[in-house]
């Protein structure tokens, strides 16, 4: 970054900012134009799987309203838009020998063209949780490494071939921790596997999440290898993975709690980031899991290490960490938002796992930059205001708590760049719209734009205005056109013009 930008305390002018969404959360139209089923289709329709019984059938109707959504992005003045492609629209049955659906290709192709025509950079997630149902039925989806890895690589290849002439930023996966733990451990996300037989007829929470995580790492790595070997040179794009991970702060300065915070980071982030950037699973993961942790062959490891060209970061909150407990999904660490003195870390969001704590955002950026040394693309960050759904619309639009949250994270972002020297290249707020919030259904709203689900009308919230103004103020402007040379003739002309005016 230039020293000019640093001295002015601004983000560099090519900094990408905008908003993010995901296919299943916004599109609806699940049967349209040859789309195949995804694991979320029926899962979300099963009684008890979502808080309000909501499903993905309509969502924000963006399969039909994508143009309106892009107009909204234009009105916000964004530089970039992060969205995901639904695998089962591209290959309805998902597999490497299954047919490609041209209508699905056409849908995303038009969106990409329209964004580019408006000067908005598409930032594309290849997999945001909507596995084709046929692959789960056929061979158990992510549990079957031998089948899923080549099928994912084939799907990614179709994306590179058909969109890569125009898409220059690729994310293979969104949040492998959520895919593995929430889908195959806690059983709260599709396909809903769990050892708890009250919750699910199938699943083994002790083994499956770690097997799934392993498959996802390999699918990412082989897709990235393919891109870099066969497409990158001609298309000139970048490819990486995006990991969720919240900042983990020791509860107090007791040595066991300091160690606990590191263990929590090892399981939340290091599980994926360590193999991908450093070439091995974190030691603690092996200690905790023993032979339940799958092993990479040397050939696999060679493909995994260095497979992400940047660090894709999704983050929402900070947890205070105390040693103890037996929850392996948190690294046998207890999380709390209550400080030793009894006060809360920050404002509580609608969902239990999220409080507003801006300084943690800066600490996490510094940790990732030091540990992994890769340019960071912040691909998600956002807040769900408590009880927003039960407020009248006008009241919901004054989303003070969300504005406060973004004030904290944007100032932390700027401090990390300008004061700490962290190399950060993007910031996407989650989300452009209120949308289908997975197991929460429609009760939890993350949008900077309010969606009235009775009529699908969109209304910008105060937080949308805050973010747009903040980035306009804090990103270096494009260079103004070079001033005309002031030779003697120009000076004479100017004097003449002034004389005439006077
Ligand atoms: C992310 N947690 O999911 C996803 O990428 C989005 O699709 C989602 O809408 C957004 O964050 C808000 O939830 C997460 O339990 C889901 O810690 C759950 C957790 C974190 C992220």
Short mmCIF file of C-alpha atoms and ligand atoms in Angstrom, two decimals:
data_model
loop_
_atom_site.label_atom_id
_atom_site.label_comp_id
_atom_site.label_asym_id
_atom_site.label_seq_id
_atom_site.Cartn_x
_atom_site.Cartn_y
_atom_site.Cartn_z
CA UNK A 1 0.00 0.00 0.00
CA UNK A 2 1.24 3.48 -0.76
CA UNK A 3 2.58 5.67 2.01
CA UNK A 4 0.23 8.41 0.79
CA UNK A 5 -2.77 6.27 1.66
CA UNK A 6 -1.22 5.47 5.04
CA UNK A 7 -0.50 9.06 5.91
CA UNK A 8 -4.09 10.00 5.08
CA UNK A 9 -5.36 7.09 7.16
CA UNK A 10 -7.42 5.77 4.29
CA UNK A 11 -7.97 2.43 2.65
CA UNK A 12 -6.31 2.04 -0.75
CA UNK A 13 -8.41 3.00 -3.75
CA UNK A 14 -8.74 -0.54 -5.09
CA UNK A 15 -10.17 -1.75 -1.75
CA UNK A 16 -13.24 -3.88 -2.48
CA UNK A 17 -16.27 -3.19 -0.33
CA UNK A 18 -19.86 -4.22 -0.61
CA UNK A 19 -22.38 -6.71 0.66
CA UNK A 20 -22.68 -10.49 0.65
CA UNK A 21 -25.45 -13.04 0.13
CA UNK A 22 -25.75 -16.78 -0.56
CA UNK A 23 -27.88 -18.61 -3.12
CA UNK A 24 -30.13 -20.66 -0.85
CA UNK A 25 -30.74 -17.75 1.49
CA UNK A 26 -32.11 -15.42 -1.19
CA UNK A 27 -33.10 -17.16 -4.40
CA UNK A 28 -36.25 -19.22 -3.78
CA UNK A 29 -37.70 -20.70 -7.03
CA UNK A 30 -36.36 -24.09 -6.07
CA UNK A 31 -38.03 -25.87 -8.99
CA UNK A 32 -37.33 -23.27 -11.65
CA UNK A 33 -35.57 -23.93 -14.95
CA UNK A 34 -34.21 -27.36 -14.24
CA UNK A 35 -32.70 -26.75 -10.79
CA UNK A 36 -32.11 -29.99 -8.87
CA UNK A 37 -32.82 -30.37 -5.16
CA UNK A 38 -30.25 -29.36 -2.58
CA UNK A 39 -29.89 -30.82 0.93
CA UNK A 40 -31.46 -27.65 2.32
CA UNK A 41 -34.69 -27.96 0.29
CA UNK A 42 -36.36 -30.76 2.24
CA UNK A 43 -34.36 -30.24 5.44
CA UNK A 44 -35.82 -26.74 5.86
CA UNK A 45 -39.30 -28.10 5.14
CA UNK A 46 -39.11 -30.71 7.92
CA UNK A 47 -41.07 -29.70 11.01
CA UNK A 48 -38.83 -28.46 13.79
CA UNK A 49 -35.72 -27.78 11.71
CA UNK A 50 -36.23 -24.02 11.54
CA UNK A 51 -37.34 -21.82 14.42
CA UNK A 52 -40.37 -20.37 12.66
CA UNK A 53 -41.02 -23.25 10.25
CA UNK A 54 -39.66 -21.08 7.43
CA UNK A 55 -38.08 -22.74 4.38
CA UNK A 56 -36.20 -21.73 1.25
CA UNK A 57 -39.13 -21.95 -1.19
CA UNK A 58 -39.41 -18.17 -1.68
CA UNK A 59 -36.73 -16.55 0.51
CA UNK A 60 -36.21 -13.01 -0.84
CA UNK A 61 -37.39 -14.16 -4.28
CA UNK A 62 -34.09 -13.07 -5.74
CA UNK A 63 -34.24 -15.64 -8.54
CA UNK A 64 -36.93 -13.34 -9.95
CA UNK A 65 -35.84 -10.05 -8.39
CA UNK A 66 -32.08 -10.17 -9.06
CA UNK A 67 -32.31 -7.07 -11.21
CA UNK A 68 -33.91 -5.10 -8.41
CA UNK A 69 -31.18 -6.38 -6.06
CA UNK A 70 -28.48 -5.16 -8.42
CA UNK A 71 -30.22 -1.76 -8.68
CA UNK A 72 -30.07 -1.65 -4.90
CA UNK A 73 -26.33 -2.36 -4.97
CA UNK A 74 -25.92 0.42 -7.52
CA UNK A 75 -27.88 2.82 -5.31
CA UNK A 76 -25.54 1.89 -2.44
CA UNK A 77 -22.51 2.68 -4.60
CA UNK A 78 -20.67 -0.57 -3.80
CA UNK A 79 -17.46 -1.66 -5.48
CA UNK A 80 -18.18 -5.37 -5.24
CA UNK A 81 -20.92 -7.94 -4.56
CA UNK A 82 -20.32 -11.35 -3.00
CA UNK A 83 -22.86 -14.01 -3.94
CA UNK A 84 -22.86 -17.78 -4.32
CA UNK A 85 -23.72 -20.18 -7.11
CA UNK A 86 -26.18 -23.00 -6.46
CA UNK A 87 -24.46 -26.23 -7.54
CA UNK A 88 -27.83 -27.86 -8.30
CA UNK A 89 -28.76 -25.10 -10.76
CA UNK A 90 -25.52 -25.77 -12.69
CA UNK A 91 -25.48 -29.58 -12.42
CA UNK A 92 -28.91 -30.62 -11.09
CA UNK A 93 -27.76 -34.10 -10.03
CA UNK A 94 -24.34 -32.80 -9.02
CA UNK A 95 -22.00 -35.52 -10.29
CA UNK A 96 -19.12 -35.47 -12.74
CA UNK A 97 -21.04 -37.60 -15.23
CA UNK A 98 -24.33 -35.75 -14.82
CA UNK A 99 -25.54 -33.17 -17.35
CA UNK A 100 -24.94 -29.43 -17.09
CA UNK A 101 -28.08 -27.26 -17.03
CA UNK A 102 -27.72 -24.38 -19.47
CA UNK A 103 -30.56 -22.37 -17.86
CA UNK A 104 -28.64 -22.37 -14.60
CA UNK A 105 -25.49 -21.18 -16.34
CA UNK A 106 -27.52 -18.48 -18.06
CA UNK A 107 -28.98 -17.21 -14.78
CA UNK A 108 -25.59 -16.53 -13.17
CA UNK A 109 -24.02 -15.41 -16.42
CA UNK A 110 -26.58 -12.63 -16.79
CA UNK A 111 -26.05 -11.53 -13.19
CA UNK A 112 -22.29 -11.39 -13.73
CA UNK A 113 -22.69 -9.38 -16.95
CA UNK A 114 -25.13 -6.98 -15.33
CA UNK A 115 -22.84 -6.39 -12.35
CA UNK A 116 -19.86 -5.73 -14.61
CA UNK A 117 -21.89 -3.36 -16.77
CA UNK A 118 -22.62 -1.37 -13.60
CA UNK A 119 -18.97 -1.36 -12.56
CA UNK A 120 -19.48 -3.85 -9.68
CA UNK A 121 -16.87 -6.59 -9.22
CA UNK A 122 -18.39 -10.05 -8.78
CA UNK A 123 -16.89 -11.99 -5.83
CA UNK A 124 -18.16 -15.53 -6.19
CA UNK A 125 -18.58 -18.37 -3.68
CA UNK A 126 -18.72 -21.75 -5.40
CA UNK A 127 -20.18 -23.62 -2.40
CA UNK A 128 -22.29 -22.01 0.29
CA UNK A 129 -23.82 -25.13 1.86
CA UNK A 130 -26.39 -26.19 -0.77
CA UNK A 131 -25.08 -29.63 -1.73
CA UNK A 132 -27.09 -31.34 -4.47
CA UNK A 133 -29.45 -33.77 -2.71
CA UNK A 134 -28.64 -36.42 -5.32
CA UNK A 135 -25.04 -36.63 -4.08
CA UNK A 136 -26.14 -37.09 -0.48
CA UNK A 137 -28.50 -39.85 -1.65
CA UNK A 138 -25.98 -41.43 -4.01
CA UNK A 139 -22.97 -41.80 -1.74
CA UNK A 140 -23.34 -39.78 1.47
CA UNK A 141 -22.07 -36.44 0.18
CA UNK A 142 -19.14 -35.01 2.14
CA UNK A 143 -18.67 -38.27 4.05
CA UNK A 144 -17.37 -39.91 0.89
CA UNK A 145 -14.04 -38.36 0.00
CA UNK A 146 -13.38 -40.59 -3.03
CA UNK A 147 -16.57 -39.43 -4.75
CA UNK A 148 -17.21 -35.93 -3.51
CA UNK A 149 -13.76 -34.52 -4.25
CA UNK A 150 -13.84 -35.27 -8.01
CA UNK A 151 -17.50 -34.23 -8.21
CA UNK A 152 -16.78 -30.88 -6.57
CA UNK A 153 -13.72 -30.32 -8.74
CA UNK A 154 -15.80 -31.02 -11.85
CA UNK A 155 -18.48 -28.54 -10.72
CA UNK A 156 -15.82 -25.92 -9.98
CA UNK A 157 -14.32 -26.54 -13.42
CA UNK A 158 -17.66 -25.82 -15.07
CA UNK A 159 -17.77 -22.53 -13.11
CA UNK A 160 -14.24 -21.57 -14.21
CA UNK A 161 -15.00 -22.48 -17.84
CA UNK A 162 -18.28 -20.67 -18.05
CA UNK A 163 -17.77 -17.66 -15.75
CA UNK A 164 -14.02 -17.33 -15.30
CA UNK A 165 -13.60 -15.00 -18.26
CA UNK A 166 -15.48 -12.45 -16.13
CA UNK A 167 -15.08 -13.56 -12.50
CA UNK A 168 -11.68 -12.71 -10.99
CA UNK A 169 -12.35 -13.55 -7.35
CA UNK A 170 -13.27 -17.11 -6.43
CA UNK A 171 -14.06 -18.62 -3.04
CA UNK A 172 -14.19 -22.41 -3.15
CA UNK A 173 -16.05 -22.83 0.15
CA UNK A 174 -17.89 -20.79 2.69
CA UNK A 175 -17.14 -21.75 6.30
CA UNK A 176 -16.10 -25.40 6.44
CA UNK A 177 -16.47 -25.37 10.24
CA UNK A 178 -20.21 -24.72 9.87
CA UNK A 179 -20.54 -27.36 7.14
CA UNK A 180 -18.87 -29.98 9.35
CA UNK A 181 -19.94 -29.13 12.89
CA UNK A 182 -23.41 -27.73 12.35
CA UNK A 183 -24.28 -30.21 9.56
CA UNK A 184 -22.73 -33.44 10.93
CA UNK A 185 -21.98 -32.77 14.61
CA UNK A 186 -24.71 -30.69 16.21
CA UNK A 187 -27.13 -31.64 13.47
CA UNK A 188 -28.75 -28.21 13.28
CA UNK A 189 -27.90 -27.60 9.60
CA UNK A 190 -28.56 -29.88 6.62
CA UNK A 191 -28.09 -32.78 6.30
CA UNK A 192 -28.75 -32.75 10.06
CA UNK A 193 -26.62 -35.73 11.13
CA UNK A 194 -26.08 -36.20 14.85
CA UNK A 195 -25.49 -38.95 17.41
CA UNK A 196 -28.53 -37.62 19.23
CA UNK A 197 -31.26 -40.02 18.07
CA UNK A 198 -33.97 -37.60 19.16
CA UNK A 199 -32.61 -35.27 16.57
CA UNK A 200 -31.51 -37.54 13.77
CA UNK A 201 -31.88 -41.20 12.76
CA UNK A 202 -28.33 -41.16 11.37
CA UNK A 203 -24.96 -39.75 12.26
CA UNK A 204 -21.97 -40.07 14.56
CA UNK A 205 -21.00 -36.73 16.05
CA UNK A 206 -17.70 -38.15 17.29
CA UNK A 207 -16.34 -38.98 13.85
CA UNK A 208 -18.35 -37.49 11.00
CA UNK A 209 -17.53 -33.78 11.42
CA UNK A 210 -13.80 -34.49 11.21
CA UNK A 211 -14.25 -36.71 8.13
CA UNK A 212 -16.38 -34.05 6.45
CA UNK A 213 -13.87 -31.30 7.25
CA UNK A 214 -11.13 -33.42 5.72
CA UNK A 215 -13.12 -33.92 2.50
CA UNK A 216 -13.89 -30.21 2.26
CA UNK A 217 -10.21 -29.29 2.63
CA UNK A 218 -9.29 -31.72 -0.14
CA UNK A 219 -12.12 -30.61 -2.44
CA UNK A 220 -10.98 -27.01 -1.96
CA UNK A 221 -7.35 -27.91 -2.57
CA UNK A 222 -7.93 -29.90 -5.77
CA UNK A 223 -10.30 -27.27 -7.20
CA UNK A 224 -7.74 -24.58 -6.43
CA UNK A 225 -4.98 -26.64 -8.06
CA UNK A 226 -7.09 -27.06 -11.17
CA UNK A 227 -7.77 -23.34 -11.35
CA UNK A 228 -4.15 -22.40 -10.91
CA UNK A 229 -2.93 -24.97 -13.44
CA UNK A 230 -5.54 -24.57 -16.15
CA UNK A 231 -7.29 -21.22 -15.84
CA UNK A 232 -5.38 -18.69 -13.81
CA UNK A 233 -2.88 -17.71 -16.44
CA UNK A 234 -5.49 -17.02 -19.10
CA UNK A 235 -8.16 -15.61 -16.80
CA UNK A 236 -6.00 -13.75 -14.32
CA UNK A 237 -8.16 -14.33 -11.26
CA UNK A 238 -7.49 -15.35 -7.67
CA UNK A 239 -8.81 -18.29 -5.69
CA UNK A 240 -9.12 -18.97 -1.98
CA UNK A 241 -11.32 -20.32 0.76
CA UNK A 242 -13.26 -18.38 3.36
CA UNK A 243 -13.25 -19.53 6.99
CA UNK A 244 -15.51 -18.49 9.82
CA UNK A 245 -13.82 -17.70 13.07
CA UNK A 246 -14.48 -15.39 15.95
CA UNK A 247 -11.87 -13.80 18.16
CA UNK A 248 -11.13 -15.86 21.27
CA UNK A 249 -10.15 -13.87 24.32
CA UNK A 250 -8.99 -15.45 27.59
CA UNK A 251 -11.63 -15.01 30.29
CA UNK A 252 -8.94 -13.66 32.62
CA UNK A 253 -5.17 -13.96 32.90
CA UNK A 254 -5.14 -17.43 34.43
CA UNK A 255 -2.65 -19.50 32.39
CA UNK A 256 -5.21 -22.26 31.72
CA UNK A 257 -7.63 -19.71 30.25
CA UNK A 258 -4.93 -18.18 28.06
CA UNK A 259 -4.20 -21.67 26.80
CA UNK A 260 -7.93 -22.34 26.39
CA UNK A 261 -8.30 -19.34 24.06
CA UNK A 262 -5.55 -20.77 21.83
CA UNK A 263 -7.20 -24.19 21.85
CA UNK A 264 -10.48 -22.56 20.83
CA UNK A 265 -8.71 -20.82 17.92
CA UNK A 266 -7.04 -24.09 16.93
CA UNK A 267 -10.39 -25.83 16.53
CA UNK A 268 -12.45 -22.93 15.14
CA UNK A 269 -9.84 -21.70 12.66
CA UNK A 270 -6.61 -23.72 12.77
CA UNK A 271 -8.44 -26.95 11.84
CA UNK A 272 -8.69 -25.54 8.30
CA UNK A 273 -6.22 -22.68 8.17
CA UNK A 274 -3.21 -24.60 9.52
CA UNK A 275 -3.25 -27.34 6.85
CA UNK A 276 -4.08 -24.88 4.07
CA UNK A 277 -1.52 -22.19 4.95
CA UNK A 278 1.02 -24.06 7.09
CA UNK A 279 0.74 -27.65 5.86
CA UNK A 280 -0.42 -29.57 8.96
CA UNK A 281 -3.37 -29.93 11.34
CA UNK A 282 -2.90 -28.06 14.63
CA UNK A 283 -1.17 -30.24 17.19
CA UNK A 284 -3.99 -29.75 19.69
CA UNK A 285 -6.53 -31.21 17.26
CA UNK A 286 -4.55 -34.45 17.14
CA UNK A 287 -4.22 -34.50 20.93
CA UNK A 288 -7.96 -34.00 21.34
CA UNK A 289 -9.13 -36.44 18.66
CA UNK A 290 -6.45 -39.12 18.52
CA UNK A 291 -7.09 -41.47 15.63
CA UNK A 292 -10.45 -39.86 14.88
CA UNK A 293 -8.55 -37.12 13.06
CA UNK A 294 -8.12 -38.22 9.44
CA UNK A 295 -4.59 -38.24 8.05
CA UNK A 296 -3.45 -36.62 4.80
CA UNK A 297 -1.27 -38.66 2.48
CA UNK A 298 1.98 -36.86 1.56
CA UNK A 299 0.61 -36.27 -1.97
CA UNK A 300 -2.59 -34.75 -0.58
CA UNK A 301 -0.68 -32.54 1.80
CA UNK A 302 1.43 -31.20 -1.04
CA UNK A 303 -1.78 -30.10 -2.76
CA UNK A 304 -3.37 -28.72 0.40
CA UNK A 305 -0.44 -26.59 1.56
CA UNK A 306 -0.56 -23.22 -0.14
CA UNK A 307 -3.91 -23.91 -1.81
CA UNK A 308 -5.49 -20.59 -0.88
CA UNK A 309 -4.03 -17.45 -2.42
CA UNK A 310 -5.44 -15.20 0.30
CA UNK A 311 -7.11 -15.47 3.69
CA UNK A 312 -10.92 -15.26 3.40
CA UNK A 313 -12.28 -14.16 6.77
CA UNK A 314 -15.86 -14.32 8.04
CA UNK A 315 -16.20 -13.05 11.58
CA UNK A 316 -18.98 -11.90 13.84
CA UNK A 317 -18.03 -11.76 17.49
CA UNK A 318 -15.58 -12.41 20.32
CA UNK A 319 -15.85 -15.19 22.88
CA UNK A 320 -14.39 -15.09 26.38
CA UNK A 321 -12.72 -18.46 26.86
CA UNK A 322 -12.49 -20.59 30.00
CA UNK A 323 -10.70 -23.91 30.19
CA UNK A 324 -12.89 -26.93 30.68
CA UNK A 325 -16.01 -28.66 29.50
CA UNK A 326 -16.20 -31.52 27.04
CA UNK A 327 -17.44 -29.79 23.90
CA UNK A 328 -14.95 -30.88 21.25
CA UNK A 329 -16.50 -28.55 18.68
CA UNK A 330 -15.21 -25.66 20.80
CA UNK A 331 -11.91 -27.37 21.59
CA UNK A 332 -13.16 -28.38 25.08
CA UNK A 333 -13.33 -24.73 25.96
CA UNK A 334 -16.25 -22.86 27.52
CA UNK A 335 -17.45 -19.66 25.88
CA UNK A 336 -19.11 -16.80 27.67
CA UNK A 337 -19.96 -13.14 27.06
CA UNK A 338 -19.99 -12.34 30.77
CA UNK A 339 -16.77 -10.84 32.09
CA UNK A 340 -15.38 -11.79 35.51
CA UNK A 341 -16.88 -8.56 36.92
CA UNK A 342 -20.33 -9.61 35.74
CA UNK A 343 -20.66 -7.10 32.89
CA UNK A 344 -21.48 -8.13 29.32
CA UNK A 345 -18.86 -7.95 26.59
CA UNK A 346 -21.21 -5.98 24.35
CA UNK A 347 -24.75 -5.58 23.07
CA UNK A 348 -26.58 -8.87 22.63
CA UNK A 349 -27.79 -9.73 19.11
CA UNK A 350 -30.95 -11.65 18.28
CA UNK A 351 -28.98 -14.89 18.10
CA UNK A 352 -27.40 -16.22 21.28
CA UNK A 353 -23.90 -16.63 19.81
CA UNK A 354 -23.37 -12.98 18.88
CA UNK A 355 -22.47 -9.85 20.83
CA UNK A 356 -21.04 -6.58 19.55
CA UNK A 357 -17.35 -6.18 20.40
CA UNK A 358 -15.36 -4.15 17.86
CA UNK A 359 -11.87 -4.44 19.39
CA UNK A 360 -11.97 -8.22 18.87
CA UNK A 361 -12.21 -7.63 15.14
CA UNK A 362 -8.87 -5.81 15.16
CA UNK A 363 -7.23 -8.45 17.37
CA UNK A 364 -8.39 -11.24 15.07
CA UNK A 365 -7.07 -9.45 11.96
CA UNK A 366 -3.69 -9.08 13.64
CA UNK A 367 -3.62 -12.70 14.77
CA UNK A 368 -4.40 -14.02 11.28
CA UNK A 369 -1.93 -11.70 9.61
CA UNK A 370 0.86 -12.71 11.96
CA UNK A 371 0.13 -16.42 11.91
CA UNK A 372 -0.65 -16.95 8.23
CA UNK A 373 0.95 -13.94 6.51
CA UNK A 374 -1.60 -13.77 3.72
CA UNK A 375 -3.55 -10.78 2.45
CA UNK A 376 -6.95 -10.84 4.15
CA UNK A 377 -10.28 -10.49 2.39
CA UNK A 378 -13.02 -9.88 4.93
CA UNK A 379 -15.90 -11.67 3.24
CA UNK A 380 -18.57 -11.48 5.99
CA UNK A 381 -19.24 -9.41 9.06
CA UNK A 382 -22.60 -8.38 10.45
CA UNK A 383 -25.14 -8.18 13.22
CA UNK A 384 -28.75 -9.21 13.87
CA UNK A 385 -30.64 -6.64 15.94
CA UNK A 386 -32.62 -8.18 18.80
CA UNK A 387 -36.34 -8.54 18.06
CA UNK A 388 -36.11 -6.68 14.74
CA UNK A 389 -38.80 -8.95 13.30
CA UNK A 390 -41.37 -7.94 15.88
CA UNK A 391 -40.85 -4.20 15.32
CA UNK A 392 -42.92 -2.11 12.91
CA UNK A 393 -40.92 -1.50 9.73
CA UNK A 394 -40.24 2.21 10.36
CA UNK A 395 -38.76 1.34 13.74
CA UNK A 396 -36.71 -1.55 12.37
CA UNK A 397 -35.13 0.80 9.83
CA UNK A 398 -33.50 2.80 12.64
CA UNK A 399 -31.20 -0.11 13.40
CA UNK A 400 -29.02 1.65 15.94
CA UNK A 401 -27.42 -1.50 17.35
CA UNK A 402 -26.32 -2.62 13.88
CA UNK A 403 -24.93 0.85 13.10
CA UNK A 404 -23.00 0.75 16.37
CA UNK A 405 -21.66 -2.69 15.47
CA UNK A 406 -20.43 -1.51 12.08
CA UNK A 407 -18.92 1.63 13.61
CA UNK A 408 -16.84 -0.65 15.79
CA UNK A 409 -15.72 -3.03 13.07
CA UNK A 410 -15.01 -0.39 10.43
CA UNK A 411 -12.86 1.66 12.79
CA UNK A 412 -11.08 -1.54 13.84
CA UNK A 413 -10.54 -2.33 10.16
CA UNK A 414 -8.98 1.05 9.48
CA UNK A 415 -6.78 0.84 12.56
CA UNK A 416 -5.59 -2.64 11.54
CA UNK A 417 -4.60 -1.32 8.10
CA UNK A 418 -3.24 2.11 8.98
CA UNK A 419 -1.74 1.52 12.41
CA UNK A 420 -0.94 -2.21 12.49
CA UNK A 421 0.02 -2.63 8.83
CA UNK A 422 -2.27 -5.60 8.18
CA UNK A 423 -2.82 -6.21 4.47
CA UNK A 424 -6.61 -6.16 4.06
CA UNK A 425 -8.15 -6.05 0.60
CA UNK A 426 -11.92 -6.27 1.06
CA UNK A 427 -14.83 -5.87 3.41
CA UNK A 428 -18.26 -7.37 2.78
CA UNK A 429 -21.03 -6.76 5.26
CA UNK A 430 -23.45 -9.62 5.83
CA UNK A 431 -25.94 -9.14 4.39
CA UNK A 432 -27.33 -7.11 1.50
CA UNK A 433 -30.83 -8.23 2.50
CA UNK A 434 -32.66 -9.81 5.39
CA UNK A 435 -32.92 -13.40 4.22
CA UNK A 436 -33.37 -17.06 5.12
CA UNK A 437 -31.16 -17.37 8.19
CA UNK A 438 -30.78 -21.16 8.07
CA UNK A 439 -32.02 -22.86 11.29
CA UNK A 440 -33.34 -19.49 12.50
CA UNK A 441 -35.67 -19.26 9.52
CA UNK A 442 -36.79 -15.67 9.00
CA UNK A 443 -36.83 -14.69 12.68
CA UNK A 444 -33.24 -13.42 12.66
CA UNK A 445 -32.49 -10.54 10.31
CA UNK A 446 -28.92 -9.75 9.26
CA UNK A 447 -29.75 -7.41 6.37
CA UNK A 448 -28.74 -3.79 5.93
CA UNK A 449 -31.88 -3.76 3.81
CA UNK A 450 -35.20 -4.67 5.41
CA UNK A 451 -37.31 -7.16 3.48
CA UNK A 452 -41.06 -7.11 4.03
CA UNK A 453 -41.84 -10.76 3.41
CA UNK A 454 -45.53 -10.02 2.77
CA UNK A 455 -44.75 -8.25 -0.48
CA UNK A 456 -40.95 -8.59 -0.93
CA UNK A 457 -40.45 -4.82 -0.76
CA UNK A 458 -36.94 -3.74 0.18
CA UNK A 459 -36.17 -0.79 2.51
CA UNK A 460 -32.64 0.45 3.28
CA UNK A 461 -31.90 0.54 7.00
CA UNK A 462 -29.73 3.21 8.65
CA UNK A 463 -26.86 0.71 8.68
CA UNK A 464 -26.84 0.61 4.86
CA UNK A 465 -26.42 4.38 4.81
CA UNK A 466 -23.72 4.20 7.47
CA UNK A 467 -21.63 1.64 5.60
CA UNK A 468 -21.91 3.33 2.22
CA UNK A 469 -20.96 6.70 3.65
CA UNK A 470 -18.11 5.23 5.70
CA UNK A 471 -16.47 3.58 2.71
CA UNK A 472 -16.99 6.66 0.56
CA UNK A 473 -15.20 8.68 3.24
CA UNK A 474 -12.47 6.19 4.02
CA UNK A 475 -11.38 4.72 0.71
CA UNK A 476 -8.86 6.73 -1.24
CA UNK A 477 -10.56 8.34 -4.25
CA UNK A 478 -9.47 7.48 -7.76
CA UNK A 479 -6.73 9.85 -8.88
CA UNK A 480 -8.31 13.05 -10.23
CA UNK A 481 -7.43 13.66 -13.91
CA UNK A 482 -3.97 15.24 -14.18
CA UNK A 483 -4.28 19.05 -14.09
CA UNK A 484 -3.72 20.76 -17.45
CA UNK A 485 -0.19 22.04 -17.85
CA UNK A 486 -0.04 25.70 -17.11
CA UNK A 487 2.24 27.07 -19.83
CA UNK A 488 2.48 30.78 -20.64
CA UNK A 489 -0.23 30.43 -23.29
CA UNK A 490 -2.68 28.85 -20.85
CA UNK A 491 -1.99 31.61 -18.35
CA UNK A 492 -2.62 34.24 -21.00
CA UNK A 493 -5.87 32.54 -22.05
CA UNK A 494 -7.03 32.41 -18.41
CA UNK A 495 -6.31 36.11 -17.99
CA UNK A 496 -8.26 36.89 -21.17
CA UNK A 497 -11.23 34.81 -20.00
CA UNK A 498 -11.22 36.61 -16.65
CA UNK A 499 -10.97 39.98 -18.36
CA UNK A 500 -13.96 39.14 -20.56
CA UNK A 501 -15.95 37.95 -17.52
CA UNK A 502 -15.12 41.14 -15.64
C1 LIG B 1 -22.56 -17.38 8.48
N1 LIG B 1 -22.23 -19.65 14.56
O1 LIG B 1 -23.03 -18.46 9.23
C2 LIG B 1 -22.92 -17.73 7.06
O2 LIG B 1 -21.87 -17.67 6.14
C3 LIG B 1 -24.13 -17.01 6.54
O3 LIG B 1 -24.73 -17.78 5.53
C4 LIG B 1 -25.06 -16.67 7.69
O4 LIG B 1 -26.28 -16.16 7.27
C5 LIG B 1 -24.32 -15.69 8.58
O5 LIG B 1 -23.08 -16.21 9.01
C6 LIG B 1 -25.09 -15.25 9.81
O6 LIG B 1 -25.32 -16.35 10.65
C7 LIG B 1 -22.79 -18.66 10.56
O7 LIG B 1 -23.06 -20.38 15.12
C8 LIG B 1 -23.71 -19.44 11.22
O8 LIG B 1 -21.21 -19.20 15.18
C9 LIG B 1 -23.52 -19.76 12.53
C10 LIG B 1 -22.38 -19.30 13.20
C11 LIG B 1 -21.45 -18.52 12.53
C12 LIG B 1 -21.67 -18.20 11.21
#
